[in-house]
Amino acid sequence: MAAPFDLTDNDVVVIIGTGAGGGVLANELAQKGVSVVALEAGGRYLPQDYVNDEWESFGQLAWTDPRTTSGDWRVAKDFSGLPAWIVKAIGGSTTHWAGASLRFQEHEWKTASVYGDVEGASLLDWPIDAAEMAPWYDKAEEKLGVTNTGGREPLPGNNNYLVFEKGAKALGYTQVHTGNMAINSATNDERAACRQTGFCFQGCKWGAKWSSAYTDVPRGEATGNLEVRENAHVARILHDDQGKANGVEYFDKDGNLQLQKARVVCVAGNSIESPRLLLNSASTLFPDGLANSSGQVGRNYMRHMTGSVYALFDKPVKMWRGTTMAGIIQDESIHDPSRGFVGGYEMETLALGIPFMAAFLNPGAWGREFTTALDGYENMAGMWLVGEDMPQESNGITLNTDVTDQYGLPVANVHFDDHPNDVAMRNHAYKQGMAVYEAAGATRTMPTPPYPSTHNLGTNRMSDKPADGVVNRWGQAHDVSNLFVSDGSQFTTGAAENPTLTIVALAMRQAEHIASEMNQKNL
Amino acid sequence: MTVKTITRVDRQVPKSGMTRRELLKGATALGTTFVTGTGFLAASDAAWATELNALKPETFATLVQMARDIYPHDHIADEYYVIAVKGYDSEQHAKATEAGIATLNAAARIKGHTSYLGAGWEAERVEVLEIMQNLPFFQQVRGGLVTGLYNQKAVWPLFGYEGESFTQGGYLDRGFNDINWL
Ligand SMILES: Cc1cc2nc3c(=O)[nH]c(=O)nc-3n(C[C@H](O)[C@H](O)[C@H](O)COP(=O)(O)OP(=O)(O)OC[C@H]3O[C@@H](n4cnc5c(N)ncnc54)[C@H](O)[C@@H]3O)c2cc1C
Ligand code: SF4
């Protein structure tokens, strides 16, 4: 049957969320002839709709439904209602994302084995490895058009990059380049080349940056096998007496509760909403939440070790001109415990406009130390630090039944305490980041605290063993055979790299698995 | 908000105007702000003027100075700070704002000044703000300024920030890599 599909059609795969995981999975299944209904809480915005204005764009795209926070992380104090920066729109956070697309390093699939016992960390080896993922990474890089891979040219370095590169080389770093970016350096895949407008975080108005909003989603729809329902907020996943998923309840654009039947259900709401949805789907058969016999749903939340370094120079940089994040130093991404921590981190160029800089440079700060930094905005360069953080069982998503959203559903509370390894890594990264800019002649450097989380991972983690993970090697729930997790929440550990390329590779691999299992009538 | 252009402000202190006299003392500290009549506040050089709806003029003048002391940018004129805090001059916020500024003036007196505006040096006023900084009123004013001040499009060029570039075709041909001093 061709789209649109009937609410009572119980032969469809229902996908919840259309971001990096859900949007790709929807298209890949549709291309294989599978009938798919994708339900997306947000609306549809395309390049012509994006607004190159930081706060206005945030208002247009960001997920601002209530959430709460707890734990010792500074975000809980500075942005208590905004633990994460995630998009609510078709395309999910791939509208906001900067496009940095890196593969995991080989050892990062097996950190429990490689790092050994780390006190307080719930490290676990992934049930899959680099060799198994290599062909999927090839496909994902091809789909996203990642620069510096597959014969694609690198992006040219902008001002922010040139300062960063100069400092890096002066310091003796050698792995310095303009990144592996899902941004076209030349016309590719019917999308334009980057025009260096800046505002990659606000949605690329040229379509030079890959986003599932204007690639995978419409291409899937064009097959006639995919129906995307926007402004459809899934409230609950339903199951039959045997414990198999058989439909989802969602609030449609008018706030009416609808029931869509399903043959398979795939959850891809990002690592905060996906566990929230499973927990909100508790039933007599699954009293602790759907697919939660392990008790691991919502646990092991990771957000990457992050921080930024901004620096002032005696002459103009104009860092906001050009791509937001096309620049990387990879020398520190190795695992070298002699630095005082396990795992590694990447240093990536980053520019914010004046409105966001004022909000994020040092939240809560006031007075001349703060304002003289902004006075130097034109002479400022910036980088983001992103590294592997330690999964901890106690970090995670729980339901806050005291606070409900516009549909009366309990909201997610996001609890996070830094692990000592995260703190040690951040301090090292600050020191190195400041050294990079000092080597380039900075007159002042500023170690800037983490922003609300953009990389949200690990809350439905993958493990071969049903006792310590929510999903198996295919992202399939151990407890519910026709329920899949298709987003960053299946990450067993986080690695140092920005996660989206891996989310996309996993979604492509999962699509092939689901299609073949459906063909064999195993699903 | 109503902004009127005025020719020249009468700098004479009316004999009866005790509050105004006090304000003018403050205005000396401010250097730029004058009350010219009931509910009307203006810059001495006529760069800006605003009609007040709900707040006492001296309250509003103090609030503007407070805003500048929280986020001092010497190259940014008062009018931008006025716009940033004008929202407090409403029926809804007036009571809490009058109370907050009264607390600020009380804190100033603890530090030996006649009022907040009576403290001549920024460093002296900052000492007063430090007493205030954990109070909800201070946090509200500071938090509001983050967007109220820095998200004014007219302020961006004063920091060199160019805003959107899409309508000009981006920076590909307009200096995305024009740094020349490295
Ligand atoms: C500013 C910013 C910059 C970033 N830069 C990079 C980068 O350079 N490189 C990188 O690798 N990553 C980057 N990321 C992270 C990247 O965007 C995410 O890792 C990725 O998009 C996550 O994919 P996902 O499928 O897990 O979730 P998302 O892409 O967030 O998609 C989840 C979708 O599910 C929808 N949804 C949630 N709950 C429900 C519900 N109940 N019913 C219906 N729909 C629902 C949401 O509305 C959303 O559209 C960045 C993120 C941000 C915010
Ligand atoms: S800098 Fe390039 S990728 Fe980023 S928004 Fe502009 S055109 Fe798109």
PDB file of C-alpha atoms in Angstrom, chain A residues 70-235:
ATOM      1  CA  SER A  70      19.724  17.788  38.888  1.00  0.00           C
ATOM      2  CA  GLY A  71      23.320  16.893  39.695  1.00  0.00           C
ATOM      3  CA  ASP A  72      26.563  18.781  40.165  1.00  0.00           C
ATOM      4  CA  TRP A  73      27.017  19.882  36.541  1.00  0.00           C
ATOM      5  CA  ARG A  74      27.046  23.612  36.013  1.00  0.00           C
ATOM      6  CA  VAL A  75      24.269  23.453  33.413  1.00  0.00           C
ATOM      7  CA  ALA A  76      21.840  22.519  36.218  1.00  0.00           C
ATOM      8  CA  LYS A  77      22.568  25.876  37.828  1.00  0.00           C
ATOM      9  CA  ASP A  78      22.889  28.111  34.762  1.00  0.00           C
ATOM     10  CA  PHE A  79      20.170  26.568  32.583  1.00  0.00           C
ATOM     11  CA  SER A  80      18.046  24.547  34.976  1.00  0.00           C
ATOM     12  CA  GLY A  81      15.153  24.204  32.538  1.00  0.00           C
ATOM     13  CA  LEU A  82      17.313  23.635  29.476  1.00  0.00           C
ATOM     14  CA  PRO A  83      19.607  20.656  30.028  1.00  0.00           C
ATOM     15  CA  ALA A  84      19.986  20.009  26.327  1.00  0.00           C
ATOM     16  CA  TRP A  85      19.984  21.862  23.065  1.00  0.00           C
ATOM     17  CA  ILE A  86      17.938  19.658  20.781  1.00  0.00           C
ATOM     18  CA  VAL A  87      15.687  20.428  17.862  1.00  0.00           C
ATOM     19  CA  LYS A  88      11.970  19.769  17.633  1.00  0.00           C
ATOM     20  CA  ALA A  89      11.331  19.742  13.898  1.00  0.00           C
ATOM     21  CA  ILE A  90      11.478  17.445  10.945  1.00  0.00           C
ATOM     22  CA  GLY A  91      15.170  16.660  10.614  1.00  0.00           C
ATOM     23  CA  GLY A  92      15.621  16.817  14.373  1.00  0.00           C
ATOM     24  CA  SER A  93      18.945  18.143  15.589  1.00  0.00           C
ATOM     25  CA  THR A  94      20.458  17.728  12.127  1.00  0.00           C
ATOM     26  CA  THR A  95      18.970  21.137  11.336  1.00  0.00           C
ATOM     27  CA  HIS A  96      21.103  22.702  14.115  1.00  0.00           C
ATOM     28  CA  TRP A  97      24.152  20.475  13.899  1.00  0.00           C
ATOM     29  CA  ALA A  98      27.496  21.803  12.685  1.00  0.00           C
ATOM     30  CA  GLY A  99      28.287  18.831  10.476  1.00  0.00           C
ATOM     31  CA  ALA A 100      31.461  17.476  12.134  1.00  0.00           C
ATOM     32  CA  SER A 101      31.457  13.835  11.026  1.00  0.00           C
ATOM     33  CA  LEU A 102      34.102  11.594  12.546  1.00  0.00           C
ATOM     34  CA  ARG A 103      34.452   7.847  12.830  1.00  0.00           C
ATOM     35  CA  PHE A 104      35.075   6.221  16.182  1.00  0.00           C
ATOM     36  CA  GLN A 105      38.640   5.059  16.629  1.00  0.00           C
ATOM     37  CA  GLU A 106      39.085   1.298  16.762  1.00  0.00           C
ATOM     38  CA  HIS A 107      39.695   1.082  20.500  1.00  0.00           C
ATOM     39  CA  GLU A 108      36.648   3.193  21.297  1.00  0.00           C
ATOM     40  CA  TRP A 109      34.328   0.273  20.541  1.00  0.00           C
ATOM     41  CA  LYS A 110      35.985  -1.701  23.340  1.00  0.00           C
ATOM     42  CA  THR A 111      36.687   0.708  26.150  1.00  0.00           C
ATOM     43  CA  ALA A 112      35.938  -1.636  29.061  1.00  0.00           C
ATOM     44  CA  SER A 113      38.688  -3.913  27.767  1.00  0.00           C
ATOM     45  CA  VAL A 114      41.112  -1.172  26.767  1.00  0.00           C
ATOM     46  CA  TYR A 115      40.680   1.246  29.672  1.00  0.00           C
ATOM     47  CA  GLY A 116      40.254  -1.444  32.336  1.00  0.00           C
ATOM     48  CA  ASP A 117      38.429  -0.757  35.571  1.00  0.00           C
ATOM     49  CA  VAL A 118      37.592   2.911  36.067  1.00  0.00           C
ATOM     50  CA  GLU A 119      36.052   3.460  39.473  1.00  0.00           C
ATOM     51  CA  GLY A 120      32.473   4.682  39.301  1.00  0.00           C
ATOM     52  CA  ALA A 121      32.219   4.210  35.538  1.00  0.00           C
ATOM     53  CA  SER A 122      29.854   1.715  33.944  1.00  0.00           C
ATOM     54  CA  LEU A 123      32.072   1.086  30.933  1.00  0.00           C
ATOM     55  CA  LEU A 124      31.065  -1.746  28.635  1.00  0.00           C
ATOM     56  CA  ASP A 125      32.411  -2.979  25.300  1.00  0.00           C
ATOM     57  CA  TRP A 126      30.102  -2.463  22.349  1.00  0.00           C
ATOM     58  CA  PRO A 127      28.899  -5.776  20.921  1.00  0.00           C
ATOM     59  CA  ILE A 128      30.074  -4.529  17.511  1.00  0.00           C
ATOM     60  CA  ASP A 129      33.494  -3.334  16.378  1.00  0.00           C
ATOM     61  CA  ALA A 130      35.390  -1.159  13.943  1.00  0.00           C
ATOM     62  CA  ALA A 131      35.677  -3.829  11.254  1.00  0.00           C
ATOM     63  CA  GLU A 132      31.951  -4.496  11.256  1.00  0.00           C
ATOM     64  CA  MET A 133      31.165  -0.767  11.124  1.00  0.00           C
ATOM     65  CA  ALA A 134      33.720   0.196   8.461  1.00  0.00           C
ATOM     66  CA  PRO A 135      31.474  -0.453   5.430  1.00  0.00           C
ATOM     67  CA  TRP A 136      28.590   1.349   7.140  1.00  0.00           C
ATOM     68  CA  TYR A 137      30.807   4.325   7.827  1.00  0.00           C
ATOM     69  CA  ASP A 138      31.695   4.330   4.106  1.00  0.00           C
ATOM     70  CA  LYS A 139      28.006   4.449   3.229  1.00  0.00           C
ATOM     71  CA  ALA A 140      27.240   7.095   5.831  1.00  0.00           C
ATOM     72  CA  GLU A 141      30.083   9.335   4.634  1.00  0.00           C
ATOM     73  CA  GLU A 142      28.804   8.981   1.099  1.00  0.00           C
ATOM     74  CA  LYS A 143      25.259   9.869   2.146  1.00  0.00           C
ATOM     75  CA  LEU A 144      26.359  12.901   4.132  1.00  0.00           C
ATOM     76  CA  GLY A 145      28.980  13.952   1.567  1.00  0.00           C
ATOM     77  CA  VAL A 146      31.673  14.202   4.229  1.00  0.00           C
ATOM     78  CA  THR A 147      34.697  16.282   3.217  1.00  0.00           C
ATOM     79  CA  ASN A 148      38.171  14.747   3.261  1.00  0.00           C
ATOM     80  CA  THR A 149      36.637  11.292   2.669  1.00  0.00           C
ATOM     81  CA  GLY A 150      35.718   9.443  -0.512  1.00  0.00           C
ATOM     82  CA  GLY A 151      37.787  11.811  -2.656  1.00  0.00           C
ATOM     83  CA  ARG A 152      35.836  14.880  -1.558  1.00  0.00           C
ATOM     84  CA  GLU A 153      37.850  18.066  -1.155  1.00  0.00           C
ATOM     85  CA  PRO A 154      38.341  19.659   2.252  1.00  0.00           C
ATOM     86  CA  LEU A 155      36.600  22.936   3.036  1.00  0.00           C
ATOM     87  CA  PRO A 156      38.730  26.054   2.856  1.00  0.00           C
ATOM     88  CA  GLY A 157      39.823  27.390   6.245  1.00  0.00           C
ATOM     89  CA  ASN A 158      38.103  30.536   7.491  1.00  0.00           C
ATOM     90  CA  ASN A 159      39.633  33.185   9.750  1.00  0.00           C
ATOM     91  CA  ASN A 160      38.810  31.273  12.919  1.00  0.00           C
ATOM     92  CA  TYR A 161      40.485  28.195  11.468  1.00  0.00           C
ATOM     93  CA  LEU A 162      43.601  30.038  10.334  1.00  0.00           C
ATOM     94  CA  VAL A 163      44.267  31.358  13.851  1.00  0.00           C
ATOM     95  CA  PHE A 164      43.615  27.909  15.317  1.00  0.00           C
ATOM     96  CA  GLU A 165      45.893  26.223  12.787  1.00  0.00           C
ATOM     97  CA  LYS A 166      48.694  28.666  13.414  1.00  0.00           C
ATOM     98  CA  GLY A 167      48.595  28.060  17.170  1.00  0.00           C
ATOM     99  CA  ALA A 168      48.275  24.300  16.760  1.00  0.00           C
ATOM    100  CA  LYS A 169      51.294  24.047  14.504  1.00  0.00           C
ATOM    101  CA  ALA A 170      53.359  26.368  16.682  1.00  0.00           C
ATOM    102  CA  LEU A 171      52.560  24.088  19.583  1.00  0.00           C
ATOM    103  CA  GLY A 172      53.720  21.050  17.639  1.00  0.00           C
ATOM    104  CA  TYR A 173      50.358  19.482  16.847  1.00  0.00           C
ATOM    105  CA  THR A 174      50.321  17.685  13.504  1.00  0.00           C
ATOM    106  CA  GLN A 175      46.756  16.373  13.064  1.00  0.00           C
ATOM    107  CA  VAL A 176      45.266  19.730  12.117  1.00  0.00           C
ATOM    108  CA  HIS A 177      42.855  20.249   9.227  1.00  0.00           C
ATOM    109  CA  THR A 178      39.489  21.735   8.274  1.00  0.00           C
ATOM    110  CA  GLY A 179      37.659  18.672   9.456  1.00  0.00           C
ATOM    111  CA  ASN A 180      35.523  15.875   8.094  1.00  0.00           C
ATOM    112  CA  MET A 181      32.414  17.889   7.561  1.00  0.00           C
ATOM    113  CA  ALA A 182      28.993  16.967   6.208  1.00  0.00           C
ATOM    114  CA  ILE A 183      29.181  20.252   4.330  1.00  0.00           C
ATOM    115  CA  ASN A 184      29.699  20.414   0.598  1.00  0.00           C
ATOM    116  CA  SER A 185      33.049  21.814  -0.503  1.00  0.00           C
ATOM    117  CA  ALA A 186      31.679  21.498  -4.056  1.00  0.00           C
ATOM    118  CA  THR A 187      28.186  20.934  -5.446  1.00  0.00           C
ATOM    119  CA  ASN A 188      27.264  17.401  -4.499  1.00  0.00           C
ATOM    120  CA  ASP A 189      24.145  15.275  -4.248  1.00  0.00           C
ATOM    121  CA  GLU A 190      21.996  18.071  -5.702  1.00  0.00           C
ATOM    122  CA  ARG A 191      23.073  20.393  -2.926  1.00  0.00           C
ATOM    123  CA  ALA A 192      25.074  23.614  -3.250  1.00  0.00           C
ATOM    124  CA  ALA A 193      28.603  24.244  -2.060  1.00  0.00           C
ATOM    125  CA  CYS A 194      29.117  26.114   1.203  1.00  0.00           C
ATOM    126  CA  ARG A 195      28.922  29.893   0.838  1.00  0.00           C
ATOM    127  CA  GLN A 196      30.677  30.562   4.168  1.00  0.00           C
ATOM    128  CA  THR A 197      27.688  32.421   5.581  1.00  0.00           C
ATOM    129  CA  GLY A 198      28.196  31.271   9.176  1.00  0.00           C
ATOM    130  CA  PHE A 199      24.995  30.242  11.003  1.00  0.00           C
ATOM    131  CA  CYS A 200      25.505  26.510  10.458  1.00  0.00           C
ATOM    132  CA  PHE A 201      23.759  26.077  13.868  1.00  0.00           C
ATOM    133  CA  GLN A 202      20.680  27.933  12.653  1.00  0.00           C
ATOM    134  CA  GLY A 203      19.952  25.692   9.676  1.00  0.00           C
ATOM    135  CA  CYS A 204      21.874  26.033   6.425  1.00  0.00           C
ATOM    136  CA  LYS A 205      19.945  28.267   4.059  1.00  0.00           C
ATOM    137  CA  TRP A 206      22.004  27.017   1.108  1.00  0.00           C
ATOM    138  CA  GLY A 207      21.456  23.352   1.866  1.00  0.00           C
ATOM    139  CA  ALA A 208      25.250  22.913   1.736  1.00  0.00           C
ATOM    140  CA  LYS A 209      25.212  21.156   5.090  1.00  0.00           C
ATOM    141  CA  TRP A 210      23.522  17.776   5.222  1.00  0.00           C
ATOM    142  CA  SER A 211      20.309  17.576   7.207  1.00  0.00           C
ATOM    143  CA  SER A 212      17.758  14.796   7.020  1.00  0.00           C
ATOM    144  CA  ALA A 213      15.088  17.545   6.808  1.00  0.00           C
ATOM    145  CA  TYR A 214      15.787  18.210   3.126  1.00  0.00           C
ATOM    146  CA  THR A 215      17.540  15.005   2.018  1.00  0.00           C
ATOM    147  CA  ASP A 216      16.436  11.703   3.515  1.00  0.00           C
ATOM    148  CA  VAL A 217      12.951  12.772   4.575  1.00  0.00           C
ATOM    149  CA  PRO A 218      11.720  14.083   1.179  1.00  0.00           C
ATOM    150  CA  ARG A 219      13.538  11.321  -0.697  1.00  0.00           C
ATOM    151  CA  GLY A 220      11.796   8.725   1.411  1.00  0.00           C
ATOM    152  CA  GLU A 221       8.479  10.466   0.822  1.00  0.00           C
ATOM    153  CA  ALA A 222       9.130  10.475  -2.923  1.00  0.00           C
ATOM    154  CA  THR A 223       9.126   6.654  -2.940  1.00  0.00           C
ATOM    155  CA  GLY A 224       5.489   6.615  -1.869  1.00  0.00           C
ATOM    156  CA  ASN A 225       6.429   4.300   0.996  1.00  0.00           C
ATOM    157  CA  LEU A 226       6.952   6.937   3.660  1.00  0.00           C
ATOM    158  CA  GLU A 227       4.378   9.129   5.328  1.00  0.00           C
ATOM    159  CA  VAL A 228       5.716  11.752   7.706  1.00  0.00           C
ATOM    160  CA  ARG A 229       3.203  13.213  10.129  1.00  0.00           C
ATOM    161  CA  GLU A 230       4.443  16.444  11.621  1.00  0.00           C
ATOM    162  CA  ASN A 231       3.356  17.997  14.920  1.00  0.00           C
ATOM    163  CA  ALA A 232       2.624  14.474  16.096  1.00  0.00           C
ATOM    164  CA  HIS A 233       3.875  13.930  19.630  1.00  0.00           C
ATOM    165  CA  VAL A 234       4.046  10.287  20.656  1.00  0.00           C
ATOM    166  CA  ALA A 235       2.826   9.757  24.199  1.00  0.00           C
TER     167      ALA A 235
END
